[in-house]
Short mmCIF file of C-alpha atoms and ligand atoms in Angstrom, two decimals:
data_model
loop_
_atom_site.label_atom_id
_atom_site.label_comp_id
_atom_site.label_asym_id
_atom_site.label_seq_id
_atom_site.Cartn_x
_atom_site.Cartn_y
_atom_site.Cartn_z
CA MET A 1 -15.73 -74.29 69.48
CA ASN A 2 -15.90 -73.98 65.68
CA ILE A 3 -17.22 -77.06 63.89
CA LEU A 4 -15.87 -78.00 60.46
CA SER A 5 -16.50 -81.17 58.52
CA THR A 6 -15.39 -83.21 55.58
CA GLN A 7 -17.95 -83.79 52.84
CA SER A 8 -18.89 -87.22 54.18
CA SER A 9 -19.74 -86.09 57.72
CA GLN A 10 -21.76 -82.93 57.01
CA VAL A 11 -25.00 -84.08 58.62
CA LEU A 12 -23.39 -85.30 61.84
CA ALA A 13 -21.34 -82.08 62.06
CA GLY A 14 -24.54 -80.05 61.62
CA GLU A 15 -26.25 -82.07 64.32
CA ILE A 16 -23.37 -81.58 66.79
CA ALA A 17 -23.24 -77.83 66.04
CA HIS A 18 -27.00 -77.44 66.40
CA ALA A 19 -27.35 -79.50 69.58
CA GLY A 20 -24.24 -77.99 71.19
CA GLY A 21 -24.91 -74.38 70.09
CA PHE A 22 -21.55 -74.20 68.29
CA PRO A 23 -20.86 -72.20 65.09
CA LEU A 24 -20.69 -74.38 61.98
CA ILE A 25 -17.99 -73.07 59.63
CA ASP A 26 -18.73 -73.26 55.93
CA VAL A 27 -16.20 -75.21 53.85
CA THR A 28 -16.19 -75.08 50.04
CA TYR A 29 -14.94 -78.14 48.21
CA SER A 30 -13.95 -78.50 44.56
CA ARG A 31 -11.25 -80.16 42.47
CA PHE A 32 -8.27 -78.96 40.52
CA PRO A 33 -8.33 -79.90 36.82
CA ASP A 34 -6.08 -82.89 37.54
CA GLY A 35 -8.53 -84.25 40.12
CA GLU A 36 -6.74 -83.11 43.28
CA VAL A 37 -8.96 -81.95 46.14
CA TYR A 38 -9.29 -78.22 46.82
CA LEU A 39 -11.00 -76.77 49.84
CA ARG A 40 -11.39 -73.41 51.50
CA THR A 41 -12.80 -72.77 54.96
CA GLY A 42 -14.64 -69.73 56.22
CA GLU A 43 -13.00 -67.65 58.95
CA VAL A 44 -12.01 -69.72 61.97
CA ARG A 45 -11.53 -67.99 65.31
CA GLY A 46 -10.72 -70.07 68.35
CA PRO A 47 -10.67 -73.81 68.98
CA VAL A 48 -11.81 -76.20 66.30
CA LEU A 49 -13.65 -79.52 66.17
CA LEU A 50 -13.00 -81.29 62.87
CA VAL A 51 -15.60 -83.95 62.11
CA GLY A 52 -14.75 -86.46 59.41
CA SER A 53 -15.18 -90.17 58.97
CA LEU A 54 -12.39 -91.92 57.16
CA PHE A 55 -14.26 -94.07 54.71
CA SER A 56 -12.49 -93.37 51.41
CA SER A 57 -9.06 -92.15 50.35
CA ASP A 58 -10.56 -88.72 49.57
CA ASP A 59 -11.78 -88.51 53.17
CA LEU A 60 -8.19 -88.85 54.35
CA ILE A 61 -7.02 -86.11 51.99
CA GLU A 62 -9.85 -83.80 53.09
CA LEU A 63 -8.97 -84.39 56.75
CA LEU A 64 -5.28 -83.66 56.18
CA LEU A 65 -6.11 -80.48 54.23
CA LEU A 66 -8.60 -79.30 56.86
CA ILE A 67 -6.06 -79.87 59.63
CA ASP A 68 -3.55 -77.77 57.70
CA ALA A 69 -6.09 -75.04 56.90
CA CYS A 70 -6.94 -74.75 60.63
CA ALA A 71 -3.34 -74.99 61.85
CA GLU A 72 -3.33 -71.38 63.04
CA ALA A 73 -6.27 -72.04 65.32
CA GLY A 74 -3.80 -73.92 67.50
CA ASP A 75 -6.25 -76.15 69.30
CA ILE A 76 -7.75 -78.76 67.00
CA THR A 77 -9.86 -81.66 68.22
CA LEU A 78 -10.36 -84.35 65.61
CA LEU A 79 -13.51 -86.49 65.70
CA LEU A 80 -13.18 -89.59 63.53
CA PRO A 81 -16.69 -91.06 63.73
CA TYR A 82 -15.62 -94.04 61.60
CA MET A 83 -11.95 -94.87 61.25
CA GLY A 84 -11.32 -96.88 58.14
CA TYR A 85 -8.26 -99.14 58.07
CA ALA A 86 -8.79 -99.85 61.79
CA ARG A 87 -9.38 -103.52 61.04
CA GLN A 88 -5.79 -103.86 59.75
CA ASP A 89 -4.62 -103.43 63.34
CA LYS A 90 -1.89 -106.09 63.10
CA GLN A 91 0.70 -107.17 60.59
CA PHE A 92 -1.02 -110.44 59.74
CA HIS A 93 1.63 -111.36 57.11
CA ALA A 94 5.23 -110.30 56.53
CA GLY A 95 5.48 -107.22 54.36
CA GLU A 96 2.08 -105.82 55.29
CA PRO A 97 1.68 -102.33 56.75
CA LEU A 98 0.04 -101.85 60.10
CA SER A 99 -2.46 -99.62 58.32
CA ALA A 100 -4.25 -98.37 61.45
CA ARG A 101 -0.91 -97.14 62.79
CA ALA A 102 -0.01 -95.39 59.52
CA ILE A 103 -3.34 -93.53 59.44
CA ALA A 104 -3.24 -92.63 63.14
CA ARG A 105 0.28 -91.25 62.90
CA ALA A 106 -0.54 -89.10 59.90
CA LEU A 107 -3.67 -87.59 61.47
CA GLY A 108 -2.37 -87.35 65.04
CA ALA A 109 0.59 -85.24 63.93
CA GLY A 110 -1.47 -82.08 63.31
CA VAL A 111 -4.09 -82.07 66.07
CA SER A 112 -4.27 -81.71 69.87
CA ARG A 113 -6.63 -84.58 70.69
CA VAL A 114 -8.64 -87.25 68.95
CA PHE A 115 -11.98 -88.91 69.52
CA THR A 116 -13.04 -92.07 67.74
CA ILE A 117 -16.39 -93.82 68.02
CA CYS A 118 -16.61 -97.54 68.77
CA ILE A 119 -13.22 -98.12 67.23
CA HIS A 120 -12.56 -101.69 66.15
CA GLU A 121 -9.66 -102.15 68.59
CA GLU A 122 -8.84 -99.69 71.37
CA SER A 123 -5.10 -100.42 71.27
CA ILE A 124 -5.02 -98.39 68.03
CA LEU A 125 -5.59 -95.20 70.04
CA SER A 126 -1.98 -95.18 71.24
CA TYR A 127 -0.75 -94.79 67.64
CA PHE A 128 -2.10 -91.24 67.44
CA GLY A 129 0.71 -90.16 69.77
CA ILE A 130 -1.58 -87.66 71.57
CA VAL A 131 -4.60 -87.94 73.87
CA ALA A 132 -7.10 -90.17 72.08
CA ASN A 133 -10.38 -91.51 73.48
CA ASP A 134 -13.04 -93.80 72.11
CA ILE A 135 -16.67 -92.77 72.54
CA LYS A 136 -19.19 -95.55 73.19
CA VAL A 137 -22.70 -95.23 71.77
CA THR A 138 -24.33 -98.13 73.59
CA GLY A 139 -26.77 -95.66 75.21
CA GLU A 140 -27.92 -94.19 71.86
CA ILE A 141 -28.39 -97.67 70.36
CA SER A 142 -30.18 -98.98 73.45
CA ARG A 143 -32.58 -96.05 73.52
CA TYR A 144 -33.47 -96.67 69.85
CA ILE A 145 -33.99 -100.39 70.41
CA SER A 146 -36.18 -99.76 73.43
CA THR A 147 -38.66 -97.92 71.15
CA MET A 148 -38.92 -100.78 68.61
CA PRO A 149 -42.29 -102.59 68.59
CA VAL A 150 -40.84 -106.09 69.10
CA LYS A 151 -42.32 -109.20 70.70
CA ASN A 152 -40.43 -111.28 73.27
CA PRO A 153 -37.12 -109.91 71.90
CA LEU A 154 -33.63 -111.36 72.15
CA ILE A 155 -30.53 -109.19 71.61
CA LEU A 156 -27.90 -111.23 69.82
CA SER A 157 -24.27 -110.66 68.98
CA PRO A 158 -22.90 -112.47 65.92
CA ASP A 159 -19.58 -113.21 67.63
CA ARG A 160 -17.99 -113.22 71.07
CA GLY A 161 -16.26 -109.91 70.32
CA ALA A 162 -19.58 -108.04 70.41
CA ALA A 163 -21.12 -110.13 73.22
CA SER A 164 -20.60 -107.50 75.94
CA PHE A 165 -22.10 -104.84 73.64
CA ALA A 166 -25.22 -107.04 73.20
CA GLU A 167 -25.32 -107.67 76.94
CA SER A 168 -25.22 -103.95 77.79
CA VAL A 169 -27.96 -103.16 75.27
CA ALA A 170 -30.09 -106.01 76.62
CA GLN A 171 -29.57 -104.85 80.18
CA TYR A 172 -30.67 -101.30 79.33
CA CYS A 173 -33.81 -102.54 77.55
CA GLY A 174 -34.60 -105.28 80.08
CA TYR A 175 -34.32 -107.99 77.40
CA GLU A 176 -32.31 -111.22 77.21
CA SER A 177 -29.06 -111.53 75.24
CA ASP A 178 -26.98 -114.30 73.69
CA TYR A 179 -24.11 -114.61 71.22
CA LEU A 180 -23.03 -116.75 68.26
CA GLN A 181 -19.59 -118.18 67.53
CA LYS A 182 -18.23 -116.84 64.26
CA THR A 183 -15.10 -117.91 62.40
CA ARG A 184 -13.76 -115.60 59.69
CA PHE A 185 -11.86 -117.22 56.80
CA SER A 186 -11.34 -114.10 54.67
CA GLY A 187 -12.74 -110.60 54.20
CA THR A 188 -15.85 -112.09 52.60
CA GLU A 189 -16.15 -115.61 54.06
CA VAL A 190 -17.44 -116.45 57.52
CA SER A 191 -19.04 -119.45 59.13
CA ILE A 192 -21.18 -119.56 62.25
CA GLU A 193 -21.09 -122.64 64.43
CA PRO A 194 -24.41 -124.37 64.87
CA LYS A 195 -25.78 -123.38 68.26
CA SER A 196 -29.22 -123.90 69.63
CA ILE A 197 -30.61 -120.55 70.73
CA PRO A 198 -34.08 -120.04 72.24
CA VAL A 199 -35.40 -117.96 69.32
CA ALA A 200 -38.52 -119.90 68.28
CA GLY A 201 -41.40 -117.46 67.87
CA ARG A 202 -39.29 -114.51 69.08
CA ASP A 203 -38.07 -111.29 67.47
CA VAL A 204 -34.28 -111.17 67.31
CA ILE A 205 -32.22 -107.98 67.14
CA ILE A 206 -28.62 -108.54 66.11
CA VAL A 207 -26.21 -105.82 67.19
CA ASP A 208 -22.66 -105.36 65.91
CA ASP A 209 -20.04 -102.65 65.54
CA ILE A 210 -19.70 -102.88 61.75
CA ILE A 211 -21.71 -104.24 58.85
CA SER A 212 -19.34 -104.41 55.91
CA THR A 213 -20.25 -107.07 53.32
CA GLY A 214 -23.20 -108.22 55.42
CA GLY A 215 -21.83 -111.78 55.25
CA THR A 216 -21.79 -112.20 59.03
CA GLN A 217 -25.39 -111.08 59.44
CA ALA A 218 -26.73 -113.02 56.45
CA THR A 219 -25.13 -116.23 57.75
CA ALA A 220 -26.65 -115.58 61.18
CA ALA A 221 -30.07 -114.91 59.62
CA ALA A 222 -30.14 -118.31 57.90
CA LEU A 223 -29.36 -120.06 61.19
CA LEU A 224 -31.92 -118.06 63.18
CA TYR A 225 -34.80 -118.50 60.73
CA GLU A 226 -33.99 -122.23 60.61
CA GLN A 227 -34.43 -122.29 64.38
CA GLY A 228 -37.84 -120.61 64.16
CA ALA A 229 -37.10 -116.94 64.83
CA SER A 230 -40.11 -114.75 64.10
CA ARG A 231 -38.66 -111.44 62.84
CA LEU A 232 -35.03 -110.40 62.49
CA TYR A 233 -33.59 -106.90 62.80
CA THR A 234 -29.98 -105.79 62.59
CA ILE A 235 -28.49 -102.66 64.10
CA CYS A 236 -24.88 -101.58 63.84
CA VAL A 237 -22.75 -98.58 64.69
CA HIS A 238 -20.88 -98.27 61.37
CA GLY A 239 -22.90 -98.99 58.22
CA VAL A 240 -20.07 -99.62 55.78
CA PHE A 241 -22.35 -101.63 53.42
CA THR A 242 -19.89 -102.67 50.71
CA THR A 243 -20.86 -104.76 47.68
CA GLY A 244 -24.60 -104.21 48.00
CA ALA A 245 -24.70 -105.32 51.64
CA TYR A 246 -27.92 -103.45 52.48
CA THR A 247 -29.97 -105.17 49.78
CA HIS A 248 -28.19 -108.45 50.52
CA LEU A 249 -29.45 -108.22 54.11
CA LYS A 250 -33.00 -107.29 53.14
CA ALA A 251 -32.99 -110.24 50.73
CA ALA A 252 -31.73 -112.48 53.57
CA GLY A 253 -34.95 -111.65 55.44
CA PHE A 254 -34.09 -108.79 57.79
CA CYS A 255 -37.20 -106.68 58.46
CA ASP A 256 -35.03 -103.67 59.12
CA VAL A 257 -31.37 -102.68 58.86
CA VAL A 258 -30.35 -99.63 60.89
CA CYS A 259 -27.05 -97.86 61.53
CA THR A 260 -25.86 -94.69 63.24
CA ASP A 261 -24.65 -91.56 61.45
CA THR A 262 -20.93 -92.29 61.89
CA ILE A 263 -21.22 -93.10 58.18
CA GLU A 264 -24.11 -91.14 56.68
CA ARG A 265 -26.60 -93.53 55.10
CA GLY A 266 -30.28 -93.59 54.22
CA CYS A 267 -30.78 -95.94 57.18
CA SER A 268 -28.77 -93.82 59.66
CA ARG A 269 -31.63 -93.51 62.12
CA ILE A 270 -29.53 -93.18 65.28
CA SER A 271 -27.40 -90.10 65.84
CA VAL A 272 -24.19 -90.32 67.82
CA ALA A 273 -24.27 -86.53 68.42
CA PRO A 274 -25.47 -86.78 72.08
CA ALA A 275 -22.58 -89.12 72.96
CA VAL A 276 -20.10 -86.78 71.21
CA LEU A 277 -21.40 -83.73 73.08
CA LYS A 278 -21.12 -85.59 76.36
CA ALA A 279 -17.52 -86.56 75.58
CA LEU A 280 -16.65 -82.96 74.57
CA GLY A 281 -18.16 -81.70 77.82
CA ASN A 282 -16.01 -84.12 79.76
CA CYS A 283 -12.80 -83.08 78.02
CA SER A 284 -13.08 -79.28 78.48
C1 R5P B 1 -15.90 -108.13 63.17
O1 R5P B 1 -15.06 -108.19 64.02
C2 R5P B 1 -16.94 -107.08 63.20
O2 R5P B 1 -17.49 -106.97 64.48
C3 R5P B 1 -18.07 -107.34 62.19
O3 R5P B 1 -18.78 -108.51 62.61
C4 R5P B 1 -17.56 -107.53 60.81
O4 R5P B 1 -16.68 -106.52 60.47
C5 R5P B 1 -18.72 -107.58 59.84
O5 R5P B 1 -18.23 -107.79 58.55
P1 R5P B 1 -19.15 -108.33 57.39
O6 R5P B 1 -20.38 -107.47 57.35
O7 R5P B 1 -18.31 -108.19 56.14
O8 R5P B 1 -19.46 -109.76 57.69
#
């Protein structure tokens, strides 16, 4: 299997190629004078795994161009480690697009199968129109957490949606878990209902699928410190970190903020490559 990647997923692609013993195909990127994206791949022989998170509009263009450049290979597997626009998975108001569907249709048209990682809502997978599976990375996150030097830890989810994720992590590590009740008012405003949680004197590790603005986690931090938590850590799959979220969280008192490499960040200390290789093994 030949591995190719967009510019934003180079490290993960390298990791998958190295760990799986697959050839990594060189791709050269530049721009036309008018700003349009240009790319050229090295020689591709045989099946292809395209690795590219959709985080910006350029990522989408790069993915579409790579799919076209590899069209002759015939068998293209697309790995979307982070799928942007997945949170617009409904038409919340008249006149809105169902953005996740639009993106899935465009990308699904040129490939044989798709893998996503901890996608926001699994129902989106059907929009690709081909075989599409979501890869869970609970094992990778649990293994990382089990090495953290924490005292009397509690694994916490900031909302009910991530409660089973927190529960699975806690079960793996042999820790306790709990969840908070979050209400979202807008993309930037959330409130967390007061809830008494047994955190006094304990280290708390909050786990979630996405940290975007950091608003959810910062609100949770205030509540937990008020209730006597000792040290707070936050670990997510997708470190989107918009509007200075990382520094916002450090300023809110988190001792550490960690994400996986689905979006490549300075704090991407957990690789999803083992879970991807396992999923690829299962699909061949
Ligand atoms: C919501 O459903 C997700 O699980 C995250 O909690 C949310 O996307 C985090 O967003 P923010 O960091 O902007 O509060």
